[in-house]
Amino acid sequence: MTSVPLPHDQSLPADWRDLLALTKPRVMSLVVFTGLCGLLAAPGPVHPVLGFTAVLCIALGAGAAGALNQWYEADLDAKMKRTANRPLPAGRMSRQTALHFGVGLAVFSVILMDLAANHLAAAVLAISILFYVLVYTVWLKRRTAQNIVIGGAAGAFPPLIGWVAVTGDVTTLPILLFAIIFLWTPPHFWALSLFVRSDYANAGVPMLPVVVGIESTRRHVLLYTLPMIAAAIAPWTLGLTGWVYGVTSVALNAVFLFLAFAVFANKAAEPKQMGPEKRLFAFSIFYLFGLFAALVIDRWMI
Amino acid sequence: MPEPEDELIRKRQRERSRLLALLLGAFVILMFGITIAKMSINQ
């Protein structure tokens, strides 16, 4: 928790654009997309209004988690170039406003999910928000270099929630979708943390490159890519999806593995020379979009 | 003559009030839609 009071003019109400920024809209786009894909890949019909509401609730829940994350990490964000201009560290909003906004949005999203979908979807949504805020943000992030490994589960919930909102139960495929994002998170974030290492080091966040060094992190990126590939191809090999997903998955995973090898082989220590790391980070976002898009195309068009 | 600070406060309050009104309107429409959808599923 912050020990340094952050500057803020208490008489000035927060700008609504800053409240929107608290929800991390860019992160939300991936959350909404994977949640929508989980919903569309689920068997059985879903009423368009209820489907829309379920995806809206996933987005609001993710926004609430993002707001509470920024409320708790305001002091950390102030120390990093990447996050110093966020509403709280920049002094454009009081911490109390961020807390009220985050808690209100979280409660609203869970209640609305319960009304529109079912109890299980609402429960999983609540668990995902609590996991991100309490387990990742409060407990793990400042304590262990494995923060991303365990905390990655928080971002893996959306396709599971989308699926459960339609079917009301959990089967093998949504668990595999959860596993794909869970195992994708470490190589994705470690690639980023390699070229913004000094930012994390200055803020005292024990990200892997700060704790074990650059070379070991590159080895970790390659090692964690292997179970991710196994999870990503499993839906096809287990016969849960068709050839469209299978072919797309094999192609995307081959490129991911190639880029992970390039990161492993890179010996540069300066961020300017970390082209392979930047390429892997950029591709990893495309990879997840491509994989989940293929899943939906496979379900609806084949 | 109002202070520039006062004007900024009023401007932000107006913007937030308008946005809140829009969101409440959207929420009412959404609840109506959810109710109709639930009724059509249960029939």
mmCIF file of C-alpha atoms in Angstrom:
data_model
loop_
_atom_site.group_PDB
_atom_site.id
_atom_site.type_symbol
_atom_site.label_atom_id
_atom_site.label_comp_id
_atom_site.label_asym_id
_atom_site.label_seq_id
_atom_site.Cartn_x
_atom_site.Cartn_y
_atom_site.Cartn_z
ATOM 1 C CA MET A 1 0.000 0.000 0.000
ATOM 2 C CA THR A 2 1.147 3.541 -0.641
ATOM 3 C CA SER A 3 3.077 5.328 2.060
ATOM 4 C CA VAL A 4 3.654 8.481 0.006
ATOM 5 C CA PRO A 5 0.668 10.841 -0.183
ATOM 6 C CA LEU A 6 -0.165 11.466 -3.821
ATOM 7 C CA PRO A 7 -0.951 15.025 -4.903
ATOM 8 C CA HIS A 8 -4.608 15.729 -5.629
ATOM 9 C CA ASP A 9 -6.818 18.780 -5.405
ATOM 10 C CA GLN A 10 -9.695 17.357 -3.318
ATOM 11 C CA SER A 11 -12.115 20.118 -4.381
ATOM 12 C CA LEU A 12 -11.941 19.096 -8.048
ATOM 13 C CA PRO A 13 -14.264 16.253 -9.157
ATOM 14 C CA ALA A 14 -12.574 13.575 -11.279
ATOM 15 C CA ASP A 15 -12.934 13.913 -15.029
ATOM 16 C CA TRP A 16 -15.020 11.070 -16.508
ATOM 17 C CA ARG A 17 -12.194 10.371 -18.978
ATOM 18 C CA ASP A 18 -9.931 9.588 -16.025
ATOM 19 C CA LEU A 19 -12.565 7.234 -14.596
ATOM 20 C CA LEU A 20 -12.613 5.497 -17.984
ATOM 21 C CA ALA A 21 -8.789 5.317 -17.985
ATOM 22 C CA LEU A 22 -8.950 3.560 -14.588
ATOM 23 C CA THR A 23 -10.630 0.598 -16.279
ATOM 24 C CA LYS A 24 -7.575 -0.021 -18.548
ATOM 25 C CA PRO A 25 -9.554 0.016 -21.843
ATOM 26 C CA ARG A 26 -6.712 -1.495 -23.898
ATOM 27 C CA VAL A 27 -6.413 -4.538 -21.622
ATOM 28 C CA MET A 28 -10.203 -4.769 -21.638
ATOM 29 C CA SER A 29 -10.289 -5.253 -25.425
ATOM 30 C CA LEU A 30 -8.493 -8.604 -25.156
ATOM 31 C CA VAL A 31 -10.663 -9.611 -22.176
ATOM 32 C CA VAL A 32 -13.866 -8.757 -24.066
ATOM 33 C CA PHE A 33 -12.681 -10.592 -27.177
ATOM 34 C CA THR A 34 -11.746 -13.819 -25.358
ATOM 35 C CA GLY A 35 -14.955 -13.656 -23.282
ATOM 36 C CA LEU A 36 -17.019 -13.204 -26.452
ATOM 37 C CA CYS A 37 -15.206 -16.118 -28.109
ATOM 38 C CA GLY A 38 -15.898 -18.353 -25.083
ATOM 39 C CA LEU A 39 -19.566 -17.386 -25.329
ATOM 40 C CA LEU A 40 -19.752 -17.983 -29.098
ATOM 41 C CA ALA A 41 -17.849 -21.288 -28.925
ATOM 42 C CA ALA A 42 -20.222 -22.735 -26.319
ATOM 43 C CA PRO A 43 -22.814 -25.219 -27.567
ATOM 44 C CA GLY A 44 -26.446 -24.217 -27.458
ATOM 45 C CA PRO A 45 -28.358 -21.060 -28.269
ATOM 46 C CA VAL A 46 -27.988 -17.762 -26.435
ATOM 47 C CA HIS A 47 -30.398 -14.855 -26.670
ATOM 48 C CA PRO A 48 -28.535 -11.896 -28.265
ATOM 49 C CA VAL A 49 -29.545 -9.495 -25.465
ATOM 50 C CA LEU A 50 -28.408 -11.920 -22.770
ATOM 51 C CA GLY A 51 -25.180 -12.673 -24.664
ATOM 52 C CA PHE A 52 -24.470 -8.972 -25.025
ATOM 53 C CA THR A 53 -25.159 -8.417 -21.320
ATOM 54 C CA ALA A 54 -22.855 -11.295 -20.341
ATOM 55 C CA VAL A 55 -19.995 -9.803 -22.402
ATOM 56 C CA LEU A 56 -20.772 -6.351 -20.978
ATOM 57 C CA CYS A 57 -20.525 -7.800 -17.454
ATOM 58 C CA ILE A 58 -17.165 -9.421 -18.287
ATOM 59 C CA ALA A 59 -15.943 -6.016 -19.540
ATOM 60 C CA LEU A 60 -17.271 -4.173 -16.472
ATOM 61 C CA GLY A 61 -15.743 -6.792 -14.144
ATOM 62 C CA ALA A 62 -12.371 -6.426 -15.893
ATOM 63 C CA GLY A 63 -12.690 -2.642 -15.640
ATOM 64 C CA ALA A 64 -13.469 -2.885 -11.934
ATOM 65 C CA ALA A 65 -10.444 -5.125 -11.366
ATOM 66 C CA GLY A 66 -8.268 -2.652 -13.303
ATOM 67 C CA ALA A 67 -9.554 0.277 -11.240
ATOM 68 C CA LEU A 68 -8.919 -1.522 -7.938
ATOM 69 C CA ASN A 69 -5.460 -2.541 -9.184
ATOM 70 C CA GLN A 70 -4.646 1.126 -9.894
ATOM 71 C CA TRP A 71 -6.101 2.174 -6.535
ATOM 72 C CA TYR A 72 -3.770 -0.217 -4.713
ATOM 73 C CA GLU A 73 -0.701 0.356 -6.904
ATOM 74 C CA ALA A 74 -0.768 4.153 -7.180
ATOM 75 C CA ASP A 75 2.608 4.454 -5.451
ATOM 76 C CA LEU A 76 4.188 1.831 -7.745
ATOM 77 C CA ASP A 77 2.711 3.418 -10.860
ATOM 78 C CA ALA A 78 4.215 6.772 -9.865
ATOM 79 C CA LYS A 79 7.701 5.230 -10.047
ATOM 80 C CA MET A 80 7.385 3.750 -13.547
ATOM 81 C CA LYS A 81 7.587 5.773 -16.776
ATOM 82 C CA ARG A 82 4.985 3.525 -18.435
ATOM 83 C CA THR A 83 2.351 4.204 -15.740
ATOM 84 C CA ALA A 84 3.320 7.557 -14.181
ATOM 85 C CA ASN A 85 0.671 9.451 -16.156
ATOM 86 C CA ARG A 86 -2.246 7.328 -14.929
ATOM 87 C CA PRO A 87 -4.988 9.357 -13.131
ATOM 88 C CA LEU A 88 -3.886 8.500 -9.558
ATOM 89 C CA PRO A 89 -0.079 8.933 -9.770
ATOM 90 C CA ALA A 90 -0.558 12.061 -11.906
ATOM 91 C CA GLY A 91 -2.754 13.533 -9.123
ATOM 92 C CA ARG A 92 -5.877 13.953 -11.247
ATOM 93 C CA MET A 93 -8.078 11.865 -8.948
ATOM 94 C CA SER A 94 -8.353 10.993 -5.250
ATOM 95 C CA ARG A 95 -7.696 7.405 -4.147
ATOM 96 C CA GLN A 96 -11.113 7.290 -2.480
ATOM 97 C CA THR A 97 -12.841 8.050 -5.801
ATOM 98 C CA ALA A 98 -10.929 5.207 -7.475
ATOM 99 C CA LEU A 99 -11.821 2.792 -4.645
ATOM 100 C CA HIS A 100 -15.529 3.677 -4.699
ATOM 101 C CA PHE A 101 -15.626 3.450 -8.498
ATOM 102 C CA GLY A 102 -13.861 0.065 -8.547
ATOM 103 C CA VAL A 103 -15.955 -1.561 -5.803
ATOM 104 C CA GLY A 104 -19.206 -0.147 -7.233
ATOM 105 C CA LEU A 105 -18.419 -1.390 -10.724
ATOM 106 C CA ALA A 106 -17.429 -4.846 -9.423
ATOM 107 C CA VAL A 107 -20.651 -5.313 -7.410
ATOM 108 C CA PHE A 108 -22.772 -4.006 -10.298
ATOM 109 C CA SER A 109 -21.154 -6.345 -12.868
ATOM 110 C CA VAL A 110 -21.632 -9.455 -10.696
ATOM 111 C CA ILE A 111 -25.295 -8.657 -9.863
ATOM 112 C CA LEU A 112 -26.083 -7.915 -13.521
ATOM 113 C CA MET A 113 -24.390 -11.169 -14.620
ATOM 114 C CA ASP A 114 -26.506 -13.072 -12.090
ATOM 115 C CA LEU A 115 -29.695 -11.466 -13.451
ATOM 116 C CA ALA A 116 -28.851 -11.933 -17.137
ATOM 117 C CA ALA A 117 -27.023 -15.304 -17.173
ATOM 118 C CA ASN A 118 -26.833 -17.645 -14.170
ATOM 119 C CA HIS A 119 -25.435 -18.014 -10.634
ATOM 120 C CA LEU A 120 -22.327 -19.939 -11.764
ATOM 121 C CA ALA A 121 -21.285 -17.280 -14.318
ATOM 122 C CA ALA A 122 -21.752 -14.564 -11.674
ATOM 123 C CA ALA A 123 -19.737 -16.596 -9.137
ATOM 124 C CA VAL A 124 -16.845 -17.169 -11.592
ATOM 125 C CA LEU A 125 -16.876 -13.460 -12.486
ATOM 126 C CA ALA A 126 -16.696 -12.539 -8.779
ATOM 127 C CA ILE A 127 -13.844 -15.023 -8.252
ATOM 128 C CA SER A 128 -11.918 -13.590 -11.233
ATOM 129 C CA ILE A 129 -12.191 -10.004 -9.879
ATOM 130 C CA LEU A 130 -11.178 -11.079 -6.359
ATOM 131 C CA PHE A 131 -8.322 -13.197 -7.743
ATOM 132 C CA TYR A 132 -6.890 -10.282 -9.732
ATOM 133 C CA VAL A 133 -7.217 -7.778 -6.908
ATOM 134 C CA LEU A 134 -6.421 -9.852 -3.811
ATOM 135 C CA VAL A 135 -4.238 -12.737 -5.038
ATOM 136 C CA TYR A 136 -2.295 -10.990 -7.831
ATOM 137 C CA THR A 137 -2.247 -7.269 -6.922
ATOM 138 C CA VAL A 138 -2.188 -7.374 -3.121
ATOM 139 C CA TRP A 139 -0.512 -10.700 -2.378
ATOM 140 C CA LEU A 140 1.806 -11.822 -5.180
ATOM 141 C CA LYS A 141 2.949 -8.888 -7.300
ATOM 142 C CA ARG A 142 5.337 -7.313 -4.795
ATOM 143 C CA ARG A 143 6.405 -10.555 -3.123
ATOM 144 C CA THR A 144 7.487 -13.093 -5.710
ATOM 145 C CA ALA A 145 9.001 -13.346 -9.180
ATOM 146 C CA GLN A 146 6.311 -15.957 -9.901
ATOM 147 C CA ASN A 147 3.657 -13.204 -9.654
ATOM 148 C CA ILE A 148 2.798 -13.458 -13.330
ATOM 149 C CA VAL A 149 2.684 -17.271 -13.356
ATOM 150 C CA ILE A 150 -0.050 -17.537 -10.711
ATOM 151 C CA GLY A 151 -1.608 -14.137 -11.364
ATOM 152 C CA GLY A 152 -2.059 -15.076 -15.011
ATOM 153 C CA ALA A 153 -5.096 -17.081 -13.941
ATOM 154 C CA ALA A 154 -6.984 -13.810 -13.418
ATOM 155 C CA GLY A 155 -6.816 -12.967 -17.122
ATOM 156 C CA ALA A 156 -7.722 -16.531 -18.088
ATOM 157 C CA PHE A 157 -11.252 -16.430 -16.675
ATOM 158 C CA PRO A 158 -13.128 -14.480 -19.437
ATOM 159 C CA PRO A 159 -13.608 -17.344 -21.973
ATOM 160 C CA LEU A 160 -14.647 -19.615 -19.101
ATOM 161 C CA ILE A 161 -17.203 -17.028 -17.922
ATOM 162 C CA GLY A 162 -18.500 -16.579 -21.485
ATOM 163 C CA TRP A 163 -18.943 -20.339 -21.847
ATOM 164 C CA VAL A 164 -20.622 -20.759 -18.436
ATOM 165 C CA ALA A 165 -22.992 -17.841 -19.184
ATOM 166 C CA VAL A 166 -24.388 -19.926 -22.072
ATOM 167 C CA THR A 167 -24.254 -23.500 -20.770
ATOM 168 C CA GLY A 168 -24.326 -23.096 -16.982
ATOM 169 C CA ASP A 169 -21.621 -25.758 -16.583
ATOM 170 C CA VAL A 170 -17.879 -26.337 -17.054
ATOM 171 C CA THR A 171 -16.514 -28.952 -19.479
ATOM 172 C CA THR A 172 -13.118 -29.856 -20.945
ATOM 173 C CA LEU A 173 -12.983 -27.203 -23.709
ATOM 174 C CA PRO A 174 -13.547 -24.126 -21.481
ATOM 175 C CA ILE A 175 -10.953 -25.502 -19.057
ATOM 176 C CA LEU A 176 -8.498 -25.767 -21.970
ATOM 177 C CA LEU A 177 -9.335 -22.188 -23.028
ATOM 178 C CA PHE A 178 -8.563 -21.130 -19.452
ATOM 179 C CA ALA A 179 -5.297 -23.097 -19.576
ATOM 180 C CA ILE A 180 -4.227 -21.505 -22.876
ATOM 181 C CA ILE A 181 -4.411 -17.937 -21.490
ATOM 182 C CA PHE A 182 -2.995 -19.035 -18.128
ATOM 183 C CA LEU A 183 0.081 -20.560 -19.828
ATOM 184 C CA TRP A 184 0.329 -17.746 -22.416
ATOM 185 C CA THR A 185 0.618 -15.024 -19.772
ATOM 186 C CA PRO A 186 4.193 -15.781 -18.506
ATOM 187 C CA PRO A 187 5.996 -15.704 -21.895
ATOM 188 C CA HIS A 188 3.886 -12.681 -22.931
ATOM 189 C CA PHE A 189 4.702 -10.639 -19.813
ATOM 190 C CA TRP A 190 8.292 -11.806 -19.449
ATOM 191 C CA ALA A 191 8.991 -10.690 -23.046
ATOM 192 C CA LEU A 192 7.675 -7.235 -22.053
ATOM 193 C CA SER A 193 9.508 -7.195 -18.728
ATOM 194 C CA LEU A 194 12.824 -7.898 -20.486
ATOM 195 C CA PHE A 195 12.763 -4.595 -22.380
ATOM 196 C CA VAL A 196 11.190 -2.519 -19.568
ATOM 197 C CA ARG A 197 13.333 -4.183 -16.899
ATOM 198 C CA SER A 198 14.754 -0.931 -15.514
ATOM 199 C CA ASP A 199 11.220 0.391 -14.920
ATOM 200 C CA TYR A 200 10.340 -2.629 -12.771
ATOM 201 C CA ALA A 201 13.717 -2.510 -11.009
ATOM 202 C CA ASN A 202 13.268 1.192 -10.137
ATOM 203 C CA ALA A 203 9.789 0.507 -8.753
ATOM 204 C CA GLY A 204 11.038 -2.493 -6.733
ATOM 205 C CA VAL A 205 8.683 -4.976 -8.439
ATOM 206 C CA PRO A 206 10.268 -8.456 -8.343
ATOM 207 C CA MET A 207 9.666 -9.313 -11.995
ATOM 208 C CA LEU A 208 11.698 -12.275 -13.223
ATOM 209 C CA PRO A 209 14.420 -10.304 -15.118
ATOM 210 C CA VAL A 210 14.983 -8.161 -12.008
ATOM 211 C CA VAL A 211 15.301 -11.186 -9.683
ATOM 212 C CA VAL A 212 17.034 -13.893 -11.747
ATOM 213 C CA GLY A 213 18.552 -11.862 -14.597
ATOM 214 C CA ILE A 214 18.016 -11.523 -18.323
ATOM 215 C CA GLU A 215 19.522 -14.824 -19.472
ATOM 216 C CA SER A 216 17.470 -16.942 -17.082
ATOM 217 C CA THR A 217 14.291 -15.049 -18.037
ATOM 218 C CA ARG A 218 14.922 -15.804 -21.714
ATOM 219 C CA ARG A 219 15.234 -19.508 -20.805
ATOM 220 C CA HIS A 220 11.979 -19.267 -18.832
ATOM 221 C CA VAL A 221 10.213 -17.698 -21.846
ATOM 222 C CA LEU A 222 11.186 -20.663 -24.022
ATOM 223 C CA LEU A 223 10.377 -23.273 -21.351
ATOM 224 C CA TYR A 224 6.929 -21.835 -20.569
ATOM 225 C CA THR A 225 6.140 -21.653 -24.287
ATOM 226 C CA LEU A 226 6.171 -25.466 -24.511
ATOM 227 C CA PRO A 227 3.216 -26.236 -22.170
ATOM 228 C CA MET A 228 1.362 -23.296 -23.729
ATOM 229 C CA ILE A 229 1.724 -24.927 -27.161
ATOM 230 C CA ALA A 230 0.513 -28.261 -25.769
ATOM 231 C CA ALA A 231 -2.582 -26.595 -24.275
ATOM 232 C CA ALA A 232 -3.261 -24.609 -27.459
ATOM 233 C CA ILE A 233 -3.167 -27.679 -29.715
ATOM 234 C CA ALA A 234 -5.020 -29.958 -27.256
ATOM 235 C CA PRO A 235 -8.579 -28.877 -28.245
ATOM 236 C CA TRP A 236 -7.869 -30.161 -31.766
ATOM 237 C CA THR A 237 -5.995 -33.349 -30.809
ATOM 238 C CA LEU A 238 -8.751 -34.232 -28.317
ATOM 239 C CA GLY A 239 -11.346 -33.853 -31.059
ATOM 240 C CA LEU A 240 -13.103 -30.891 -29.402
ATOM 241 C CA THR A 241 -12.574 -28.609 -32.422
ATOM 242 C CA GLY A 242 -12.271 -29.066 -36.193
ATOM 243 C CA TRP A 243 -9.511 -28.607 -38.745
ATOM 244 C CA VAL A 244 -9.773 -24.804 -38.993
ATOM 245 C CA TYR A 245 -8.765 -24.431 -35.362
ATOM 246 C CA GLY A 246 -6.194 -27.237 -35.728
ATOM 247 C CA VAL A 247 -4.395 -25.737 -38.741
ATOM 248 C CA THR A 248 -4.502 -22.173 -37.324
ATOM 249 C CA SER A 249 -3.288 -23.369 -33.952
ATOM 250 C CA VAL A 250 -0.346 -25.328 -35.383
ATOM 251 C CA ALA A 251 0.697 -22.366 -37.585
ATOM 252 C CA LEU A 252 0.416 -19.761 -34.803
ATOM 253 C CA ASN A 253 2.258 -22.000 -32.331
ATOM 254 C CA ALA A 254 5.060 -22.671 -34.830
ATOM 255 C CA VAL A 255 5.623 -18.895 -35.206
ATOM 256 C CA PHE A 256 5.414 -18.396 -31.419
ATOM 257 C CA LEU A 257 8.013 -21.129 -30.858
ATOM 258 C CA PHE A 258 10.299 -19.641 -33.521
ATOM 259 C CA LEU A 259 10.088 -16.184 -31.882
ATOM 260 C CA ALA A 260 10.636 -17.688 -28.413
ATOM 261 C CA PHE A 261 13.798 -19.375 -29.748
ATOM 262 C CA ALA A 262 14.941 -16.010 -31.140
ATOM 263 C CA VAL A 263 14.479 -14.500 -27.653
ATOM 264 C CA PHE A 264 16.397 -17.425 -26.117
ATOM 265 C CA ALA A 265 19.255 -16.943 -28.596
ATOM 266 C CA ASN A 266 19.462 -13.164 -28.119
ATOM 267 C CA LYS A 267 22.383 -12.082 -25.924
ATOM 268 C CA ALA A 268 21.708 -8.325 -25.866
ATOM 269 C CA ALA A 269 21.350 -6.574 -22.516
ATOM 270 C CA GLU A 270 20.231 -3.155 -23.777
ATOM 271 C CA PRO A 271 16.490 -2.587 -24.453
ATOM 272 C CA LYS A 272 17.339 -0.978 -27.811
ATOM 273 C CA GLN A 273 18.820 -4.283 -28.989
ATOM 274 C CA MET A 274 15.892 -6.373 -27.778
ATOM 275 C CA GLY A 275 14.158 -6.714 -31.150
ATOM 276 C CA PRO A 276 13.291 -10.414 -30.644
ATOM 277 C CA GLU A 277 11.655 -9.653 -27.271
ATOM 278 C CA LYS A 278 9.591 -6.812 -28.770
ATOM 279 C CA ARG A 279 8.572 -9.004 -31.711
ATOM 280 C CA LEU A 280 7.494 -11.853 -29.395
ATOM 281 C CA PHE A 281 5.490 -9.461 -27.211
ATOM 282 C CA ALA A 282 3.687 -7.947 -30.223
ATOM 283 C CA PHE A 283 3.070 -11.342 -31.826
ATOM 284 C CA SER A 284 1.784 -12.865 -28.569
ATOM 285 C CA ILE A 285 -1.176 -10.446 -28.633
ATOM 286 C CA PHE A 286 -1.944 -11.308 -32.259
ATOM 287 C CA TYR A 287 -1.518 -15.011 -31.359
ATOM 288 C CA LEU A 288 -4.267 -14.924 -28.751
ATOM 289 C CA PHE A 289 -6.645 -12.987 -31.018
ATOM 290 C CA GLY A 290 -5.923 -15.420 -33.890
ATOM 291 C CA LEU A 291 -6.351 -18.553 -31.790
ATOM 292 C CA PHE A 292 -9.704 -17.510 -30.317
ATOM 293 C CA ALA A 293 -10.975 -16.172 -33.656
ATOM 294 C CA ALA A 294 -10.148 -19.569 -35.210
ATOM 295 C CA LEU A 295 -12.079 -21.284 -32.422
ATOM 296 C CA VAL A 296 -15.229 -19.298 -33.221
ATOM 297 C CA ILE A 297 -14.850 -19.688 -37.006
ATOM 298 C CA ASP A 298 -14.390 -23.417 -36.484
ATOM 299 C CA ARG A 299 -17.562 -23.628 -34.367
ATOM 300 C CA TRP A 300 -19.800 -21.506 -36.631
ATOM 301 C CA MET A 301 -18.578 -21.977 -40.180
ATOM 302 C CA ILE A 302 -17.515 -25.573 -40.408
ATOM 303 C CA MET B 1 -16.833 37.167 -11.594
ATOM 304 C CA PRO B 2 -16.393 33.369 -11.026
ATOM 305 C CA GLU B 3 -12.921 31.979 -10.392
ATOM 306 C CA PRO B 4 -11.441 29.787 -13.210
ATOM 307 C CA GLU B 5 -11.325 26.907 -10.683
ATOM 308 C CA ASP B 6 -15.084 27.229 -10.052
ATOM 309 C CA GLU B 7 -15.769 27.133 -13.768
ATOM 310 C CA LEU B 8 -13.735 23.946 -14.130
ATOM 311 C CA ILE B 9 -15.622 22.328 -11.236
ATOM 312 C CA ARG B 10 -19.007 23.260 -12.749
ATOM 313 C CA LYS B 11 -17.885 22.009 -16.192
ATOM 314 C CA ARG B 12 -16.831 18.644 -14.804
ATOM 315 C CA GLN B 13 -20.011 18.334 -12.750
ATOM 316 C CA ARG B 14 -22.117 19.065 -15.853
ATOM 317 C CA GLU B 15 -20.193 16.521 -17.954
ATOM 318 C CA ARG B 16 -20.499 13.831 -15.283
ATOM 319 C CA SER B 17 -24.207 14.515 -14.780
ATOM 320 C CA ARG B 18 -24.873 14.203 -18.520
ATOM 321 C CA LEU B 19 -22.892 10.977 -18.728
ATOM 322 C CA LEU B 20 -24.672 9.545 -15.675
ATOM 323 C CA ALA B 21 -28.058 10.380 -17.204
ATOM 324 C CA LEU B 22 -27.027 8.621 -20.440
ATOM 325 C CA LEU B 23 -25.789 5.548 -18.560
ATOM 326 C CA LEU B 24 -28.953 5.352 -16.448
ATOM 327 C CA GLY B 25 -31.048 5.583 -19.623
ATOM 328 C CA ALA B 26 -28.987 2.795 -21.211
ATOM 329 C CA PHE B 27 -29.372 0.696 -18.047
ATOM 330 C CA VAL B 28 -33.171 1.055 -18.120
ATOM 331 C CA ILE B 29 -33.244 -0.043 -21.784
ATOM 332 C CA LEU B 30 -30.910 -2.958 -20.994
ATOM 333 C CA MET B 31 -33.080 -4.128 -18.060
ATOM 334 C CA PHE B 32 -36.143 -3.934 -20.296
ATOM 335 C CA GLY B 33 -34.334 -6.034 -22.924
ATOM 336 C CA ILE B 34 -33.197 -8.603 -20.331
ATOM 337 C CA THR B 35 -36.757 -8.923 -18.984
ATOM 338 C CA ILE B 36 -38.217 -9.447 -22.474
ATOM 339 C CA ALA B 37 -35.471 -11.984 -23.326
ATOM 340 C CA LYS B 38 -36.038 -13.952 -20.104
ATOM 341 C CA MET B 39 -39.795 -13.981 -20.701
ATOM 342 C CA SER B 40 -39.352 -15.226 -24.288
ATOM 343 C CA ILE B 41 -37.015 -18.020 -23.102
ATOM 344 C CA ASN B 42 -39.414 -19.163 -20.375
ATOM 345 C CA GLN B 43 -42.446 -19.293 -22.716
#
